[in-house]
PDB file of C-alpha atoms and ligand atoms in Angstrom:
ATOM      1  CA  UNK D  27     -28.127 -15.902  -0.244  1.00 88.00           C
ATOM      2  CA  UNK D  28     -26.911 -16.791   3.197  1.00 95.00           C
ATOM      3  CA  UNK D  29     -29.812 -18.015   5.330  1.00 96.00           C
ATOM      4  CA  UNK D  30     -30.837 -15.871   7.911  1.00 97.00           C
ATOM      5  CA  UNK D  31     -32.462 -18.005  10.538  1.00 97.00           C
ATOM      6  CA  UNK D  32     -30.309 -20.851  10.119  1.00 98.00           C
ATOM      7  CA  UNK D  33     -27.168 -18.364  10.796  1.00 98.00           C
ATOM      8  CA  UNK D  34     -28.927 -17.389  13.803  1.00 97.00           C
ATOM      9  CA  UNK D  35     -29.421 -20.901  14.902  1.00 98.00           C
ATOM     10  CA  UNK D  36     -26.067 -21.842  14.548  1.00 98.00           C
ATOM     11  CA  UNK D  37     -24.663 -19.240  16.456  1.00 98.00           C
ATOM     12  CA  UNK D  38     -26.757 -18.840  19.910  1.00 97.00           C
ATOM     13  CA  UNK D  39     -25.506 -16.755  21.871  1.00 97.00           C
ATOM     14  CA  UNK D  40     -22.208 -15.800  20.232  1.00 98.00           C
ATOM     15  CA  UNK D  41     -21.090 -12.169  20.678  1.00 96.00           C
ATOM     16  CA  UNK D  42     -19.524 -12.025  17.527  1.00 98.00           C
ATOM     17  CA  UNK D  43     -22.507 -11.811  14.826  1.00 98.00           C
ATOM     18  CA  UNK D  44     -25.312 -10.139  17.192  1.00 96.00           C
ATOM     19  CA  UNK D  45     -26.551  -8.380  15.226  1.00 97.00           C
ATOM     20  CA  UNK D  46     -25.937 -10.250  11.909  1.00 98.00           C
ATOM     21  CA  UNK D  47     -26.618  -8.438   8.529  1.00 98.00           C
ATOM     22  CA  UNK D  48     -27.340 -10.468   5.253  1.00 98.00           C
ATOM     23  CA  UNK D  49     -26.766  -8.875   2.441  1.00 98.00           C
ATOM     24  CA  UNK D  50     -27.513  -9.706  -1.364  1.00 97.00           C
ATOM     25  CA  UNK D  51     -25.192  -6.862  -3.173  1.00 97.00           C
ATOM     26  CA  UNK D  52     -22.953  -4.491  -1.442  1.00 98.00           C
ATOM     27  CA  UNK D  53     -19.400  -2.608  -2.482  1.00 98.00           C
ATOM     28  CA  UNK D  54     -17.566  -3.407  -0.058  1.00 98.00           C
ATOM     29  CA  UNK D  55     -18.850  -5.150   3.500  1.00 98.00           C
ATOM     30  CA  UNK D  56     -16.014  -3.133   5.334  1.00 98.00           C
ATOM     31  CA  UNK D  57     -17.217   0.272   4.236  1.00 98.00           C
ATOM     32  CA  UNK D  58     -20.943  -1.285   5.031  1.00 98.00           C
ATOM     33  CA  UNK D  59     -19.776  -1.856   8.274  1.00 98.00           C
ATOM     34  CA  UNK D  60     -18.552   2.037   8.184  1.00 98.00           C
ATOM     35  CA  UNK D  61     -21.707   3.147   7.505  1.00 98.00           C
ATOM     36  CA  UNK D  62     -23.460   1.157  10.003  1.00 98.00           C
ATOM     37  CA  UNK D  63     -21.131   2.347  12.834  1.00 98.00           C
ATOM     38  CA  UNK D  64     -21.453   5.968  11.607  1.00 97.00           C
ATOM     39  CA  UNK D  65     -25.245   4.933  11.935  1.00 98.00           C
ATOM     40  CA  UNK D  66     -24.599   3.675  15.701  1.00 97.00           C
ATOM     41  CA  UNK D  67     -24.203   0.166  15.673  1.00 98.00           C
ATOM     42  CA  UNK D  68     -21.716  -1.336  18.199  1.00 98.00           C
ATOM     43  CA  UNK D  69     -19.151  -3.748  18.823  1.00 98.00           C
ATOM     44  CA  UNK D  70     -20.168  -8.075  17.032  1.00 98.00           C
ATOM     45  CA  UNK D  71     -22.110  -6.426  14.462  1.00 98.00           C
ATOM     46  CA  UNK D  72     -20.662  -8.882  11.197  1.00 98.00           C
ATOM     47  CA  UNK D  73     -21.927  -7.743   7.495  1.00 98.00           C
ATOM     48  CA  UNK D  74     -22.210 -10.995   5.163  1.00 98.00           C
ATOM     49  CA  UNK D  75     -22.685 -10.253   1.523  1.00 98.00           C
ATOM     50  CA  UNK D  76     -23.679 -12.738  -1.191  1.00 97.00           C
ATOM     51  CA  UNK D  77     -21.234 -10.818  -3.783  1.00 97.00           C
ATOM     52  CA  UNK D  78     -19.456  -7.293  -4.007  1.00 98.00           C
ATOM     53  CA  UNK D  79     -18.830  -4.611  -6.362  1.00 97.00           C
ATOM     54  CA  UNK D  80     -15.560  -2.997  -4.437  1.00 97.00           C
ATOM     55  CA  UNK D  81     -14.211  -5.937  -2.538  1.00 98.00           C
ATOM     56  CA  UNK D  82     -11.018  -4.764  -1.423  1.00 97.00           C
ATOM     57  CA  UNK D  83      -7.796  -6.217  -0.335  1.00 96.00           C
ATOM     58  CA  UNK D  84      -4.440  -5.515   1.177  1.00 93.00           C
ATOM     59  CA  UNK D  85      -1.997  -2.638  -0.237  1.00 88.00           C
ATOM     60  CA  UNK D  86      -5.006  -0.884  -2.160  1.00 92.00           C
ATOM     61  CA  UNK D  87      -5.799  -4.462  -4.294  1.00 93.00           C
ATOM     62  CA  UNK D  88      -9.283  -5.602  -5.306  1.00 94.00           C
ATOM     63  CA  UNK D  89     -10.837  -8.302  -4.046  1.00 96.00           C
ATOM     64  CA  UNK D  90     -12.741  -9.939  -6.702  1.00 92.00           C
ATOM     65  CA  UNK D  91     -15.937 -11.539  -5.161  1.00 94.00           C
ATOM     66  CA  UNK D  92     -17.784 -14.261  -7.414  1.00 95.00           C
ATOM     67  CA  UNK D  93     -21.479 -14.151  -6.882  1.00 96.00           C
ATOM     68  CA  UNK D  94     -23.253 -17.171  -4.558  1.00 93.00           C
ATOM     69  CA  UNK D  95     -20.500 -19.360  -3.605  1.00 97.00           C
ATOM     70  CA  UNK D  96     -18.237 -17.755  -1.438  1.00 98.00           C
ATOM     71  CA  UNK D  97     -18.006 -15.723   1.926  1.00 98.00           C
ATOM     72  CA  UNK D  98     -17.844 -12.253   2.044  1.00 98.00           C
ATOM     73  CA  UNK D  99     -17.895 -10.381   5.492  1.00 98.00           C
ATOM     74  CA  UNK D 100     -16.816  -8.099   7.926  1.00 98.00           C
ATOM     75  CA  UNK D 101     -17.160  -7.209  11.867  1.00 98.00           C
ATOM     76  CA  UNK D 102     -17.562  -4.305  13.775  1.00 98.00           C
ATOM     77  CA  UNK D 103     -15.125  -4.594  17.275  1.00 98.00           C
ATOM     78  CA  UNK D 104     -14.371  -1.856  19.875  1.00 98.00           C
ATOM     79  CA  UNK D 105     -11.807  -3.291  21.923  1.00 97.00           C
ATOM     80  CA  UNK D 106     -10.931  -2.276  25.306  1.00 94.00           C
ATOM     81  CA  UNK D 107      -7.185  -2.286  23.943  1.00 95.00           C
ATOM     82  CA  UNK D 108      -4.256   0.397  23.510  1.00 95.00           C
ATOM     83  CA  UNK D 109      -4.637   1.529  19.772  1.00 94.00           C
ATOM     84  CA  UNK D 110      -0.985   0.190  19.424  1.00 92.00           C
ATOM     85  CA  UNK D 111      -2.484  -3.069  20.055  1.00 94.00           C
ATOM     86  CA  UNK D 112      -4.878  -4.050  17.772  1.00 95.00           C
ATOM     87  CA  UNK D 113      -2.940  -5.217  14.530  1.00 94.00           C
ATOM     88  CA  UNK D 114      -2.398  -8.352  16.747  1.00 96.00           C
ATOM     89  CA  UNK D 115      -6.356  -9.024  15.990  1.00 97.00           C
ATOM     90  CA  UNK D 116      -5.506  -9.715  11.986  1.00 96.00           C
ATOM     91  CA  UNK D 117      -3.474 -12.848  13.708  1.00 97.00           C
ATOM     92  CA  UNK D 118      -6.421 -13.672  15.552  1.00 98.00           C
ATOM     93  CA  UNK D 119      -8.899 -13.798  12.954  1.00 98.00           C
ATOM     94  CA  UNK D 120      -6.201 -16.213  10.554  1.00 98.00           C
ATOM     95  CA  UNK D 121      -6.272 -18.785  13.505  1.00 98.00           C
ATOM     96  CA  UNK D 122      -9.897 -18.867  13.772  1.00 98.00           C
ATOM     97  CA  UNK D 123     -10.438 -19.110  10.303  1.00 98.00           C
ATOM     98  CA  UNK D 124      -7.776 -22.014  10.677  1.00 98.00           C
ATOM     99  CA  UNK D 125     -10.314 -23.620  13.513  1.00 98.00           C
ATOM    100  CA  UNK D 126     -13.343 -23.497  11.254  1.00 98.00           C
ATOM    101  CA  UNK D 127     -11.656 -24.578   8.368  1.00 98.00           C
ATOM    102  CA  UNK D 128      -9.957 -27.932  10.050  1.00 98.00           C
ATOM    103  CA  UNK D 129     -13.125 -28.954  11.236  1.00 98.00           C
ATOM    104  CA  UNK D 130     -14.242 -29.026   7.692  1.00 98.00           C
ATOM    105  CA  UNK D 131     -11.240 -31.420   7.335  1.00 98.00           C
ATOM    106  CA  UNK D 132      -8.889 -29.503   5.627  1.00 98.00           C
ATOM    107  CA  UNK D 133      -5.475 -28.894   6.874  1.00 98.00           C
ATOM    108  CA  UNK D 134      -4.746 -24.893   6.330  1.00 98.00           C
ATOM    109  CA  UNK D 135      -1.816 -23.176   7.028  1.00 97.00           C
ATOM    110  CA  UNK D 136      -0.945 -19.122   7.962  1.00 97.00           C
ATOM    111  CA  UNK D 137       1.036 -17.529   5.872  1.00 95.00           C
ATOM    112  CA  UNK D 138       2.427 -14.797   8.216  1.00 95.00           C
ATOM    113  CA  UNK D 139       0.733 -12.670   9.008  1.00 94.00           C
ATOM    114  CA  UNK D 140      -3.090 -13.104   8.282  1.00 91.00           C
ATOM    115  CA  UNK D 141      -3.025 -15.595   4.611  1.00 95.00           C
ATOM    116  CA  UNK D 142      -4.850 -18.935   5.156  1.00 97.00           C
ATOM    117  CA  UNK D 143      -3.062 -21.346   2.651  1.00 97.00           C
ATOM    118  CA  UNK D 144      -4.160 -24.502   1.795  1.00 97.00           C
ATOM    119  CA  UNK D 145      -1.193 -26.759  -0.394  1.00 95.00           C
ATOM    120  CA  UNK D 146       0.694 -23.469  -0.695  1.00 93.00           C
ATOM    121  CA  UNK D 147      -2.394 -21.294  -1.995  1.00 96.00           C
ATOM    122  CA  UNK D 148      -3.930 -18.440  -0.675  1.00 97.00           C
ATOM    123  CA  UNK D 149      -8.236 -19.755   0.457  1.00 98.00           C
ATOM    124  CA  UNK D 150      -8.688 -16.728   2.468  1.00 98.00           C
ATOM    125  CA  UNK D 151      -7.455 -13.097   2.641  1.00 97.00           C
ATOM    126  CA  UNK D 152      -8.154 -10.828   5.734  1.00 97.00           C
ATOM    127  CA  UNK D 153      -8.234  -7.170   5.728  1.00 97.00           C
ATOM    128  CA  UNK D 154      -8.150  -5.379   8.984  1.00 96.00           C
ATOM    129  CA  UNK D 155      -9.303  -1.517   9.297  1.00 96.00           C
ATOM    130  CA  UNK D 156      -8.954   0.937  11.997  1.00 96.00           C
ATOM    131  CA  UNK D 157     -10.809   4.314  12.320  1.00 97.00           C
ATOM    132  CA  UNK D 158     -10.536   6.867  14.638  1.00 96.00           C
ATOM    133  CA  UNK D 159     -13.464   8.222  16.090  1.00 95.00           C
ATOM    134  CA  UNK D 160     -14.712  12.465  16.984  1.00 92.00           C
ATOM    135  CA  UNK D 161     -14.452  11.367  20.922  1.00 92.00           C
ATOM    136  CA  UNK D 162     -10.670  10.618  20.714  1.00 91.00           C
ATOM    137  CA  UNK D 163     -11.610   6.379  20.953  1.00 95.00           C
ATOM    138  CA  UNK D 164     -11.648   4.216  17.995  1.00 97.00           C
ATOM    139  CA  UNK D 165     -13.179   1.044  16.336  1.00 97.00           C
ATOM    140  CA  UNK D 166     -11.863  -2.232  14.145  1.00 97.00           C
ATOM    141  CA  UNK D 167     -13.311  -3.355  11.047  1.00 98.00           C
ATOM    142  CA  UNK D 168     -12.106  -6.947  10.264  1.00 98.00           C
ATOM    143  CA  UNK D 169     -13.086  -7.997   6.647  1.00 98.00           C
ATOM    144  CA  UNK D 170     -12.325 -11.652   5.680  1.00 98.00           C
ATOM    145  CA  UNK D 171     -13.181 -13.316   1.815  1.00 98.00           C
ATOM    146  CA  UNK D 172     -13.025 -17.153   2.141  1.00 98.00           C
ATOM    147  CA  UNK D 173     -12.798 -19.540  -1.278  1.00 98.00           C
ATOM    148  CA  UNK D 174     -15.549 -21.689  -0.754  1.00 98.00           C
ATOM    149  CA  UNK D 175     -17.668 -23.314  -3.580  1.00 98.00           C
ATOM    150  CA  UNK D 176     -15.754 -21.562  -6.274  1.00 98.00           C
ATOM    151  CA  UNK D 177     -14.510 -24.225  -8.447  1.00 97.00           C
ATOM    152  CA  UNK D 178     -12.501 -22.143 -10.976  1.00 95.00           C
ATOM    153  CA  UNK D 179     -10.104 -18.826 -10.944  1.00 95.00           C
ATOM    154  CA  UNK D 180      -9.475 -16.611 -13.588  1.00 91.00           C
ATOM    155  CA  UNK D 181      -5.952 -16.283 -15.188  1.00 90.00           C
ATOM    156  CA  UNK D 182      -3.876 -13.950 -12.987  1.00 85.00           C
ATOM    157  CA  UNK D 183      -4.432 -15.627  -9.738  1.00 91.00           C
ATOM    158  CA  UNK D 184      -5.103 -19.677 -10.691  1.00 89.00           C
ATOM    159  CA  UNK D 185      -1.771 -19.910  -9.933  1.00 93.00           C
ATOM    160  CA  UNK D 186      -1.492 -19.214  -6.335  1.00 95.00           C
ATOM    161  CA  UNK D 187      -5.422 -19.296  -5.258  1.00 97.00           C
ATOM    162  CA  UNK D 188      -7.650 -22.562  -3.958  1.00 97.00           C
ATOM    163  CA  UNK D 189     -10.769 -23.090  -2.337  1.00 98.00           C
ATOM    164  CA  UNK D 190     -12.712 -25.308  -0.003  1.00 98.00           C
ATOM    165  CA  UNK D 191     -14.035 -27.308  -2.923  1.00 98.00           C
ATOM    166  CA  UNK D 192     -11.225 -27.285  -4.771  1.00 97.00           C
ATOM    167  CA  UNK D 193      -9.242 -28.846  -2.461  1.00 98.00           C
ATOM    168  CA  UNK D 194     -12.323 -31.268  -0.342  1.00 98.00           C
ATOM    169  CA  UNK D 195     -13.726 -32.143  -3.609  1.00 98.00           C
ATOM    170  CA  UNK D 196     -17.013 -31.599  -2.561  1.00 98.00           C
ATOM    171  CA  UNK D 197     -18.945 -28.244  -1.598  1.00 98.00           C
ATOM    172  CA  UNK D 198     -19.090 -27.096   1.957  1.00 98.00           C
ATOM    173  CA  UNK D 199     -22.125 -25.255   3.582  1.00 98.00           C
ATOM    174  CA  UNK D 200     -21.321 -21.956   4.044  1.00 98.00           C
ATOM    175  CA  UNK D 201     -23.716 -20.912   6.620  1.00 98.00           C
ATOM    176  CA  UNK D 202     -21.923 -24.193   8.655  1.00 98.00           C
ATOM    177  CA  UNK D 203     -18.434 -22.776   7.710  1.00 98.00           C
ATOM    178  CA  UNK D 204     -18.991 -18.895   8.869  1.00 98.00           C
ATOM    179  CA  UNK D 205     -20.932 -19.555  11.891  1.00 98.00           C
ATOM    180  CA  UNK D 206     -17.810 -22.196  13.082  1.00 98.00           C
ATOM    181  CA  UNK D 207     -15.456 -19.030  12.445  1.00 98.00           C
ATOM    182  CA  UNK D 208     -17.311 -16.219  14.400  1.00 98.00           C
ATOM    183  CA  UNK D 209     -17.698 -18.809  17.203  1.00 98.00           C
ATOM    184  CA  UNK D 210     -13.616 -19.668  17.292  1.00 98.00           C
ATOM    185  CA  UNK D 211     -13.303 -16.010  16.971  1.00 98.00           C
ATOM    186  CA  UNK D 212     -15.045 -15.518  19.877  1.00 98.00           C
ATOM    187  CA  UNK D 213     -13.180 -17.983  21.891  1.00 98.00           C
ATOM    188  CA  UNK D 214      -9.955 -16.600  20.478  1.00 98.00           C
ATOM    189  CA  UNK D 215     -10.584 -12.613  20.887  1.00 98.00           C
ATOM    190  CA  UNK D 216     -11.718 -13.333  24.800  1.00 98.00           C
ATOM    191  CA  UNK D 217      -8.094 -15.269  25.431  1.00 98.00           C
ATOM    192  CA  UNK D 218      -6.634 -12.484  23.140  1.00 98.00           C
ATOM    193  CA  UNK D 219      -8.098  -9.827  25.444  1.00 98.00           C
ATOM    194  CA  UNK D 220      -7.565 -11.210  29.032  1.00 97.00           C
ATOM    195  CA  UNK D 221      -3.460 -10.909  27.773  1.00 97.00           C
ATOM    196  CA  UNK D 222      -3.428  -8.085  25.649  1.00 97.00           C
ATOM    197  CA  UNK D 223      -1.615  -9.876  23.586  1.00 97.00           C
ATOM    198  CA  UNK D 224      -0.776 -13.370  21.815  1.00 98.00           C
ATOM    199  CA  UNK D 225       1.430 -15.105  24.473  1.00 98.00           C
ATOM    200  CA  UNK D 226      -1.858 -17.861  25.012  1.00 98.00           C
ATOM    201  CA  UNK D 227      -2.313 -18.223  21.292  1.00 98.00           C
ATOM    202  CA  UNK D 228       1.433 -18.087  20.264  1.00 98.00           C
ATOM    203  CA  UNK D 229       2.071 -21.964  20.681  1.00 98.00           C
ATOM    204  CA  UNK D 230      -1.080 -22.615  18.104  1.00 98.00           C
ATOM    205  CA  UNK D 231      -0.013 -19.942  15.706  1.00 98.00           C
ATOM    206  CA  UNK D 232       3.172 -20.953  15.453  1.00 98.00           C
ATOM    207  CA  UNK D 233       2.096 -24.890  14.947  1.00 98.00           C
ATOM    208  CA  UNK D 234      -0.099 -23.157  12.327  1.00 98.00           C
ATOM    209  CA  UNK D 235       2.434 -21.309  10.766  1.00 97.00           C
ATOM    210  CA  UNK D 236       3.965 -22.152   7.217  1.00 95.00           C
ATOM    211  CA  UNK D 237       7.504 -21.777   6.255  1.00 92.00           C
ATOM    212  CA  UNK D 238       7.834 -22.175  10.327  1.00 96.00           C
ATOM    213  CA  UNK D 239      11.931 -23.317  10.058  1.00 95.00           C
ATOM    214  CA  UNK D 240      11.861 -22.484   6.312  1.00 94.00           C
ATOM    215  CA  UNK D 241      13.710 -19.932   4.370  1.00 94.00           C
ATOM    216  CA  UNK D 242      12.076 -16.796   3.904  1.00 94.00           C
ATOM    217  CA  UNK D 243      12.765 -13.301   2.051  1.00 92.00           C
ATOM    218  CA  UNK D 244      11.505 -10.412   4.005  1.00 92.00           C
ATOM    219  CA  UNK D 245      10.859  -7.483   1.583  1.00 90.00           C
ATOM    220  CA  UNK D 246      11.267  -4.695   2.776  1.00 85.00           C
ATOM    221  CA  UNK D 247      10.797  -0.753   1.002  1.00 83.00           C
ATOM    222  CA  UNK D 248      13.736  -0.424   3.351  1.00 83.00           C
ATOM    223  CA  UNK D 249      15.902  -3.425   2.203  1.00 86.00           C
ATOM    224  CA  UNK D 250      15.362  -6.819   1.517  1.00 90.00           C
ATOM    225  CA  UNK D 251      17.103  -9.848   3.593  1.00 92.00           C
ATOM    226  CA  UNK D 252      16.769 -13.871   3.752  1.00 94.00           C
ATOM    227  CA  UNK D 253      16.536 -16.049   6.810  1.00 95.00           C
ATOM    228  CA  UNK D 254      15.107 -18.621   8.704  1.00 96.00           C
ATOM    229  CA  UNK D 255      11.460 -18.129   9.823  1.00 96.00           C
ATOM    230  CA  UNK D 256      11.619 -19.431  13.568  1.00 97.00           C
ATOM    231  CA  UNK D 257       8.298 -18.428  14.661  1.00 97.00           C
ATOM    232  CA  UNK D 258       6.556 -15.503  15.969  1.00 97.00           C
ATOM    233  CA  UNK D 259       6.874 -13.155  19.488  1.00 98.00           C
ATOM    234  CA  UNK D 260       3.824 -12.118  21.767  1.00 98.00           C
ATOM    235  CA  UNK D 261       3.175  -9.135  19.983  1.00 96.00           C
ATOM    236  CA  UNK D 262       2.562 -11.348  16.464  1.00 96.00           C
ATOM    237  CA  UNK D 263       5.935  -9.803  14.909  1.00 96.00           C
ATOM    238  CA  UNK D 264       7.634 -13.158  12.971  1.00 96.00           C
ATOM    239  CA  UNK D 265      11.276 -13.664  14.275  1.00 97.00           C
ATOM    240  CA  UNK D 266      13.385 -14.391  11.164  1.00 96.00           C
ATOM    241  CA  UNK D 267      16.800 -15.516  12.135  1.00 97.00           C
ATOM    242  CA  UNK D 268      19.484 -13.828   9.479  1.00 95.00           C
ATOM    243  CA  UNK D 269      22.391 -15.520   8.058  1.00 94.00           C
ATOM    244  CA  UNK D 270      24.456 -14.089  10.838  1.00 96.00           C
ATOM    245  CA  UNK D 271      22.284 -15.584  13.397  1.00 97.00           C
ATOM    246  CA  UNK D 272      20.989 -12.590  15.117  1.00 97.00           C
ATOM    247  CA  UNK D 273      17.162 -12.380  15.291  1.00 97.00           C
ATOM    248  CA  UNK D 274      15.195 -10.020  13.398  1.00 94.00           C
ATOM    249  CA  UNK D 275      11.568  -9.399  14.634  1.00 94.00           C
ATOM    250  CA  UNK D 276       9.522  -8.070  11.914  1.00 93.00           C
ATOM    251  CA  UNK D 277       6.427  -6.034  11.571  1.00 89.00           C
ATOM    252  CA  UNK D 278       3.733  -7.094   9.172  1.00 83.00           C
ATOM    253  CA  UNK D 279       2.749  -2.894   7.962  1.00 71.00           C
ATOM    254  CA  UNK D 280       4.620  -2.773   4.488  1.00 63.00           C
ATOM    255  CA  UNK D 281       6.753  -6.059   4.581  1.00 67.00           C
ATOM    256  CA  UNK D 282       5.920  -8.553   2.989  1.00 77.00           C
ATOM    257  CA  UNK D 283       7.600 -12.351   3.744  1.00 84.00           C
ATOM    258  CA  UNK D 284       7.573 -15.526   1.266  1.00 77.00           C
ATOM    259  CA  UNK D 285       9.149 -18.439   1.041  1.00 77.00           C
ATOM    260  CA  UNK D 286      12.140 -18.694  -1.270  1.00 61.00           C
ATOM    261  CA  UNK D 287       9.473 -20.917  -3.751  1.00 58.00           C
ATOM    262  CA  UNK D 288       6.055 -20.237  -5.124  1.00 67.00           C
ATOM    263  CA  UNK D 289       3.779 -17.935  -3.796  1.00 73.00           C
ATOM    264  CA  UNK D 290       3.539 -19.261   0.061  1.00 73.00           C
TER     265      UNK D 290
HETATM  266  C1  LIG Z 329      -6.259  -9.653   1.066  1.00 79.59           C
HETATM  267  O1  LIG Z 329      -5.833  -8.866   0.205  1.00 79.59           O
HETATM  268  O2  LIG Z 329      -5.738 -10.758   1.218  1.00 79.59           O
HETATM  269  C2  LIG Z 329      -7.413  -9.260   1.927  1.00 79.59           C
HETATM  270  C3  LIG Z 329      -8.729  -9.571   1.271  1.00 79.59           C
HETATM  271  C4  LIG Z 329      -9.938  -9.249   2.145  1.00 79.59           C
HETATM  272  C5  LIG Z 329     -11.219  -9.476   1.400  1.00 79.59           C
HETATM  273  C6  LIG Z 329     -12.423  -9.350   2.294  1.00 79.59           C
HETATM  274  S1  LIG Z 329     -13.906  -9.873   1.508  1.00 79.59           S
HETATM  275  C7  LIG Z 329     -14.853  -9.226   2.795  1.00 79.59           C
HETATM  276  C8  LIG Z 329     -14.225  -7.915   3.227  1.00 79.59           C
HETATM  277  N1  LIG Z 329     -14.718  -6.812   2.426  1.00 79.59           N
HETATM  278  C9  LIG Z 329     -13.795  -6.290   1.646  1.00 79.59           C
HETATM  279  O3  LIG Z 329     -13.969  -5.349   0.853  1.00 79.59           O
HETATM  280  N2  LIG Z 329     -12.612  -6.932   1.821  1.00 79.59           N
HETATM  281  C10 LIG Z 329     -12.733  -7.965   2.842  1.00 79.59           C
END
């Protein structure tokens, strides 16, 4: 189980993480973090779970969460930000899982807009929430499942997903690892807010970003197109030049973008 007291250590006075829950079992550490808000807890609360029964990803997928070598977790944030805003934060959390990650020594990439890739596979998925609240304001649940110790994945995802250990060829502490990525979050979300949006973080997104100059397909429900992925605006929509060489900016909501091979 994560420890505790050393988590508490490591972080100090971060914002992010205060309180911090451990947790042995849970369904899902976004819907704990439901619960607990429903229950009155406020903005930096983060739920860490040693394994979960519901883990669950983007466009209604499951995230399946091995038991005792990975990190599971979520935090609670109430942002003084227009509602319109706060998809931006998804971006956020990818570059500050990037942070803690590099400092580990290994070089990750973002596949646009939240995917942390490491040698074209997926280590880390994010899954960002919003609920509306009875008094009109509303709250952010940001859920994020990093491969760290787990050394092998079964059949329908080896192909495209890595880890840590896989890729370091050694194991990394976790405790080490999560407390480094509340901490850049930290640092990140404060820049984040004194904007209102990602024109300070843009440059180190973008230098982040893979398939940055690359050819992309953007799949759309509404129609599908190639280009050329140039980079990303201040509101964290990716600007895809098309073959015509007008720029499309693109929203992440049902689109999805990947390179024209493999999986990143
Ligand atoms: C994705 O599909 O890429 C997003 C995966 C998000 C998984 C994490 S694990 C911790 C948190 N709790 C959940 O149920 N999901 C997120």
């Amino acid at each position: 189980m994560i420890d505790a007291d050393k988590m508490k250590a490591l972080l100090g006075d971060c914002a992010i993480g205060s309180p911090l829950l451990c947790m042995e079992e849970v369904d899902s550490t976004n819907l704990e973090i439901q619960r607990r808000r429903k229950a009155g807890m406020g903005h930096g609360l983060v739920a860490v779970a040693e394994s979960q029964s519901g883990g669950k990803g983007r466009r209604g997928r499951q995230w399946v969460s091995k038991p005792g070598c990975n990190l599971y977790f979520s935090m609670l944030l109430c942002p003084d930000l227009p509602l319109s805003e706060t998809s931006m934060l998804t971006l956020v959390m990818a570059m500050a899982v990037c942070r803690a990650v590099r400092r580990q020594g290994l070089p990750v990439q973002i596949k646009w807009p939240n995917d942390v890739v490491a040698d074209g596979k997926k280590i880390c998925g994010i899954l960002t929430e919003l609920f509306l609240e009875r008094d009109g304001g509303f709250y952010v649940v940001i859920g994020t499942g990093i491969n760290v110790n787990q050394k092998e994945f079964p059949d329908p995802i080896k192909q495209t997903a890595t880890s840590l250990l896989d890729r370091l060829g050694h194991p990394v502490e976790r405790e080490t690892l999560l407390a480094e990525t509340l901490r850049c979050f930290a640092k990140l979300y404060r820049t984040f807010l004194s904007a209102k949006d990602l024109s300070a973080l843009r440059s180190e997104y973008e230098a982040l970003l893979a398939n940055r100059g690359a050819q992309v397909e953007v799949m759309d429900p509404q129609g599908s197109f190639f280009g050329i992925a140039l980079g990303i605006d201040d509101r964290g929509r990716l600007l895809v030049q098309k073959e015509d060489g007008s720029i499309e900016p693109v929203y992440a909501g049902e689109v999805s973008v990947r390179g024209i091979y493999g999986y990143v």
